[in-house]
PDB file of C-alpha atoms in Angstrom:
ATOM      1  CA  UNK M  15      17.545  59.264  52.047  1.00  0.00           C
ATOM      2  CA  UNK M  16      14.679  57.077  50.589  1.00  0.00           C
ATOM      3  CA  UNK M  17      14.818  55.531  47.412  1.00  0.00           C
ATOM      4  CA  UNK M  18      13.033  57.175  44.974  1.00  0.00           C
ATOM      5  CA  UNK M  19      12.414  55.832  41.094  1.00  0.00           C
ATOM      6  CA  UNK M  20      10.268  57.537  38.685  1.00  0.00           C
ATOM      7  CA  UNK M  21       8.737  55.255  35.681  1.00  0.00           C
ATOM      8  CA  UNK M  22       7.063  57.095  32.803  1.00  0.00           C
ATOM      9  CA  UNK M  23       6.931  53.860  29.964  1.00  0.00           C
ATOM     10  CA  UNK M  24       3.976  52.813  32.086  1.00  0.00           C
ATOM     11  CA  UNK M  25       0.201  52.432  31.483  1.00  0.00           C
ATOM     12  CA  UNK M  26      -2.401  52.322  33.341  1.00  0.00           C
ATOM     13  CA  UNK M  27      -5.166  50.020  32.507  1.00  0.00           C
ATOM     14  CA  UNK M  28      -7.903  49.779  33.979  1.00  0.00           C
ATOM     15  CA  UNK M  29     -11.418  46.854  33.649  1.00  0.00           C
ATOM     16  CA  UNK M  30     -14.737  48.496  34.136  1.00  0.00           C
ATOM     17  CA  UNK M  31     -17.700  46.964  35.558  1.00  0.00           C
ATOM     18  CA  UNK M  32     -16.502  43.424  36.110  1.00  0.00           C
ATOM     19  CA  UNK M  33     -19.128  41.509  37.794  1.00  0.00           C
ATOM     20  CA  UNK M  34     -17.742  40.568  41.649  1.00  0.00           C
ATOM     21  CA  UNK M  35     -17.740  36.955  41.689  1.00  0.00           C
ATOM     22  CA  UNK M  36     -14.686  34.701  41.961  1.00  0.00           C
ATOM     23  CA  UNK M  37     -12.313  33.774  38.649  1.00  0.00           C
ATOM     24  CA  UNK M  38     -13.068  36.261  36.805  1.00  0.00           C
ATOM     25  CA  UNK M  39      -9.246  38.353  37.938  1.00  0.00           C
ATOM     26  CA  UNK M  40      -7.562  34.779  37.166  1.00  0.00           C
ATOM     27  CA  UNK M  41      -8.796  34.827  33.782  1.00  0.00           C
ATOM     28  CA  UNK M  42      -7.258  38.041  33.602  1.00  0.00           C
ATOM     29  CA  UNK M  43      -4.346  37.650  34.202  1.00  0.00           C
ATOM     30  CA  UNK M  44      -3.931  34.135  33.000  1.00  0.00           C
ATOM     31  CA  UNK M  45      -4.502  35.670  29.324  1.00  0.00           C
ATOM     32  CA  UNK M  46      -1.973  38.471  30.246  1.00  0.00           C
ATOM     33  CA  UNK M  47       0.401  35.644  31.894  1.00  0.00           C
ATOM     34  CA  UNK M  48       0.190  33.360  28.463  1.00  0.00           C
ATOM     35  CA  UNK M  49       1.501  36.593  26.581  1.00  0.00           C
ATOM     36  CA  UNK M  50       3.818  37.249  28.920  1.00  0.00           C
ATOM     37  CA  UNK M  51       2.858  40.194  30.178  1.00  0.00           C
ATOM     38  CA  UNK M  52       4.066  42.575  33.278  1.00  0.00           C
ATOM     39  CA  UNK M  53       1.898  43.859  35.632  1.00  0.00           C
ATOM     40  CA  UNK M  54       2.296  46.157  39.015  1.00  0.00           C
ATOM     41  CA  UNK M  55       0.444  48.234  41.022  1.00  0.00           C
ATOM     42  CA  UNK M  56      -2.704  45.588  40.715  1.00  0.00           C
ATOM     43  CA  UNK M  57      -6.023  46.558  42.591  1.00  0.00           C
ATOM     44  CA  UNK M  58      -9.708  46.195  42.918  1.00  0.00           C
ATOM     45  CA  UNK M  59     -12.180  48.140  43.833  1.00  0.00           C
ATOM     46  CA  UNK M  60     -16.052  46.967  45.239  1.00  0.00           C
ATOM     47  CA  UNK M  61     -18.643  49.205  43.492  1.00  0.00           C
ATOM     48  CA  UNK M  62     -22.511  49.185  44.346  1.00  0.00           C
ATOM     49  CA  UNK M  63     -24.393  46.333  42.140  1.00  0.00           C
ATOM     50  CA  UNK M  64     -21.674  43.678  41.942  1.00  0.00           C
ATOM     51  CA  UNK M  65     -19.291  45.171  40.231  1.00  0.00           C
ATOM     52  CA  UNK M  66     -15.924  45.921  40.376  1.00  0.00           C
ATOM     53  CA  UNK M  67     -13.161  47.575  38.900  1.00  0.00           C
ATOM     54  CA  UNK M  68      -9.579  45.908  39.009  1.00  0.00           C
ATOM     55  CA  UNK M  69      -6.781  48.177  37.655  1.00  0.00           C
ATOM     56  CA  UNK M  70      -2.957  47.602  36.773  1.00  0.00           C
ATOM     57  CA  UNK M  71       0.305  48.609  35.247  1.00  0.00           C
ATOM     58  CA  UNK M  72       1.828  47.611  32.037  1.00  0.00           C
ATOM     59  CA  UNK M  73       4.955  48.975  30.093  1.00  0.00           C
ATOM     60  CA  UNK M  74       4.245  51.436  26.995  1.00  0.00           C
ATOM     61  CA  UNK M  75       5.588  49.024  25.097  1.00  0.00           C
ATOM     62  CA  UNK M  76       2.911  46.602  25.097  1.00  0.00           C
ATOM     63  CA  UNK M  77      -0.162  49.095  24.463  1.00  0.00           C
ATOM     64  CA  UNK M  78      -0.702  48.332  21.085  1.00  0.00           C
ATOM     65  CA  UNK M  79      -0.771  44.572  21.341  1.00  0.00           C
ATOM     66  CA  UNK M  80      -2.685  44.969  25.408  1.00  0.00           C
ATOM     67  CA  UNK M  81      -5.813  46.870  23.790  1.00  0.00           C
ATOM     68  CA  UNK M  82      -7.399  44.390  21.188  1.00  0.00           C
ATOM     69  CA  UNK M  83      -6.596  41.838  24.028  1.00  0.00           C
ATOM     70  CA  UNK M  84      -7.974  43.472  27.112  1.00  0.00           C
ATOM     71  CA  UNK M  85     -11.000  44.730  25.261  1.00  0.00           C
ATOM     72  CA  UNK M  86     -11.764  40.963  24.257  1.00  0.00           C
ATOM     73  CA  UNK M  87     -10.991  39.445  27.667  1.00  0.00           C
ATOM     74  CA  UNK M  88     -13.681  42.150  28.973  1.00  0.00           C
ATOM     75  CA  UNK M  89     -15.772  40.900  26.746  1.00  0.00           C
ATOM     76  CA  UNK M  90     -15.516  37.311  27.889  1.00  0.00           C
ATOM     77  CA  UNK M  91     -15.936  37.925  31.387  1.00  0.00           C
ATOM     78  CA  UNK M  92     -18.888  40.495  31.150  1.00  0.00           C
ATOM     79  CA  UNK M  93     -17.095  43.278  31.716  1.00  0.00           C
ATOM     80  CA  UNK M  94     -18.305  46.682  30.850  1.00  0.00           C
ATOM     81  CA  UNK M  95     -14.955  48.161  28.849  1.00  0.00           C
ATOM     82  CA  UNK M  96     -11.763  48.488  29.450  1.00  0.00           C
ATOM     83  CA  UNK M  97      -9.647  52.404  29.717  1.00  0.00           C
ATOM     84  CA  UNK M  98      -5.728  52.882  29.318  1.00  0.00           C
ATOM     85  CA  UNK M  99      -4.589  55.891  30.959  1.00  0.00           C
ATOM     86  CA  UNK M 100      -0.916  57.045  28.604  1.00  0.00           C
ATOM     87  CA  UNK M 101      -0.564  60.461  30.422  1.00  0.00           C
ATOM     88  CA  UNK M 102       0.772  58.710  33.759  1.00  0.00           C
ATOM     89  CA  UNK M 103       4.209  58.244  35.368  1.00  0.00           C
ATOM     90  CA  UNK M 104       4.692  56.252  38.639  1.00  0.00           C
ATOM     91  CA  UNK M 105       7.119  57.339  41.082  1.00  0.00           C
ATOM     92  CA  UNK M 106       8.224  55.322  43.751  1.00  0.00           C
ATOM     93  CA  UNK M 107       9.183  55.586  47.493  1.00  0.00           C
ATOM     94  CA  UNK M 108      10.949  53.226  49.437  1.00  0.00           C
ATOM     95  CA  UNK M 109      10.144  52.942  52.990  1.00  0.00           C
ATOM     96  CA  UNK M 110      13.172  52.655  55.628  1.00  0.00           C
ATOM     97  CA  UNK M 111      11.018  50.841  57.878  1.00  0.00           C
ATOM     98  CA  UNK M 112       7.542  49.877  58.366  1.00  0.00           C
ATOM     99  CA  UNK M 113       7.117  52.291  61.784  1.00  0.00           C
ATOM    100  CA  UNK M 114       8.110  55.188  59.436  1.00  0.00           C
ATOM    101  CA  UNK M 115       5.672  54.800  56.667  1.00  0.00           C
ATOM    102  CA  UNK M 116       2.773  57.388  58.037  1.00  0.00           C
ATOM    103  CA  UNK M 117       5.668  59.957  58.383  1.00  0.00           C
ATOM    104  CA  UNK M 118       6.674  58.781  54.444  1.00  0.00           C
ATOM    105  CA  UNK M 119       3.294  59.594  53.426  1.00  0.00           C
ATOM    106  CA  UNK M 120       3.279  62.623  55.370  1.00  0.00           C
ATOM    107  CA  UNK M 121       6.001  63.609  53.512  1.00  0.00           C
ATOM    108  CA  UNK M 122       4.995  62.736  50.134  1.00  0.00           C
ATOM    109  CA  UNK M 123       1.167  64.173  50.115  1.00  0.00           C
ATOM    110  CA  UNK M 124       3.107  67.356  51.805  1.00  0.00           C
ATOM    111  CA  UNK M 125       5.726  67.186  48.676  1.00  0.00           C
ATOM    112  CA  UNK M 126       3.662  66.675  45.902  1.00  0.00           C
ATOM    113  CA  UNK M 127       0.883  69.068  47.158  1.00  0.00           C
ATOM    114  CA  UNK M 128       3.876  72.020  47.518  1.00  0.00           C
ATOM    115  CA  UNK M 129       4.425  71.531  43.805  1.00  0.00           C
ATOM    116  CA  UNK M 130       0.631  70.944  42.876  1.00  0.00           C
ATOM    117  CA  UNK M 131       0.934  67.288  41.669  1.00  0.00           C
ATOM    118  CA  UNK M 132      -2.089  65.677  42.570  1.00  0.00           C
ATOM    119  CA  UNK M 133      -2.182  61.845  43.158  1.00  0.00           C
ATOM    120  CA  UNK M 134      -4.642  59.644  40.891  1.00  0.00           C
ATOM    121  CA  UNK M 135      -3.996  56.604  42.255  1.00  0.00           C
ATOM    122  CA  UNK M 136      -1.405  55.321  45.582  1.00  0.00           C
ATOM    123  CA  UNK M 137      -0.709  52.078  46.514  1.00  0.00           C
ATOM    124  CA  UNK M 138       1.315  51.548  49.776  1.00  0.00           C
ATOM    125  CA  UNK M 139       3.119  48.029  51.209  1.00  0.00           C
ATOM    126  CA  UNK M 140       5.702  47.699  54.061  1.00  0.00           C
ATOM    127  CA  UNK M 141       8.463  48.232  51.616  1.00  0.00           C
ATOM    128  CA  UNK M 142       7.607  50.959  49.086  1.00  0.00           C
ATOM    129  CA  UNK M 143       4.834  53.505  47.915  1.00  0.00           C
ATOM    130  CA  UNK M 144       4.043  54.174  44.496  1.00  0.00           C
ATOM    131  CA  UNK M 145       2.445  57.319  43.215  1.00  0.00           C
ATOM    132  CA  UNK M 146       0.702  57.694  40.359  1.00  0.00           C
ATOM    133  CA  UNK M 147       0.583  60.664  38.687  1.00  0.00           C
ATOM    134  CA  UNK M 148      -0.012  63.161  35.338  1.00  0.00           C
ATOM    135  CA  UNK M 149       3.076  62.906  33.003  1.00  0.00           C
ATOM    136  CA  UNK M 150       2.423  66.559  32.638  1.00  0.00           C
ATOM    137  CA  UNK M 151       3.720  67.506  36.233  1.00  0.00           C
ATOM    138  CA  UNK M 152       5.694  63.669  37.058  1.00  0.00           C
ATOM    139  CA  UNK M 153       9.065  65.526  36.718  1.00  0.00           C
ATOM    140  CA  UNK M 154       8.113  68.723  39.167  1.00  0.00           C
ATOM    141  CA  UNK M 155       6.622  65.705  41.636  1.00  0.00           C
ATOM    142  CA  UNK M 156       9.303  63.869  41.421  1.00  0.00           C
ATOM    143  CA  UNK M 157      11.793  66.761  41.738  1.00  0.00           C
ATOM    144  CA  UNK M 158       9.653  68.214  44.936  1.00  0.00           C
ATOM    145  CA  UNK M 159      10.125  64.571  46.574  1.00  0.00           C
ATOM    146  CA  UNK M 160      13.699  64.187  45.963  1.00  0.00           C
ATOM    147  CA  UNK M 161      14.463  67.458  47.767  1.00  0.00           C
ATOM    148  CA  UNK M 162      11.709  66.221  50.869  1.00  0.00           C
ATOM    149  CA  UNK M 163      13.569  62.810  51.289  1.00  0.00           C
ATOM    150  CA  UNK M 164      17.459  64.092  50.667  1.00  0.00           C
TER     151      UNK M 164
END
């Protein structure tokens, strides 16, 4: 059976419109690392006109002190806003081995879409996938996978 955690103190944030030049993700996250902040789940995407997006998990917990900072970092860096998604969970699945992860996705698009739970946003390594979706259905998702993995 895979291992399968479910995480629903997490938010997603996520920088808009970051121009697509190098430093501007280290000064990021070296304002996030000086508070002492917890990422996971980091990634970028390449837009059309040199932008970017670059998105990331924090814990709940730090919302309230992550927006004022965030929204200033932006700022700094010519960014074009910053969104926090609340309404997420992220549920996990560990992968037995890397030759079985196309069957483990297999199985989790094929578990999730039984139950309806679409997938805003998947990020996959050699060791684990991670699933991000609506608090609203996390619990049926996370149910449906349990009972595709057991």
């Amino acid at each position: 059976m895979a291992n399968i955690t479910f995480n629903d103190e997490c938010v997603h944030v996520v920088f808009l419109g970051l121009p697509n030049v190098p430093g501007i993700a280290a000064e990021i996250f070296s304002t996030l690392s000086g508070r002492s902040v917890s990422v996971n789940m980091v990634t970028q995407n390449t837009m059309r006109g040199g932008r970017s997006d670059l998105s990331f998990l924090i814990r709940r917990d730090r919302l309230d002190e992550m927006i004022p900072l965030c929204r200033e970092v932006s700022e700094r860096v010519g960014g074009q806003g910053v969104s926090f998604a609340t309404e997420v969970a992220a549920i996990t699945v560990g992968i037995e081995s890397p030759a079985d992860a196309a069957h483990t996705l297999a199985k989790i698009f094929a578990a999730l879409a039984s139950v309806k739970v679409n997938i805003e946003i998947i990020n996959s390594t050699s060791e684990s996938v991670i699933c991000i979706v609506s608090l609203t259905h996390a619990r049926e998702g996370l149910e449906a996978l349990k009972k595709a993995f057991a």
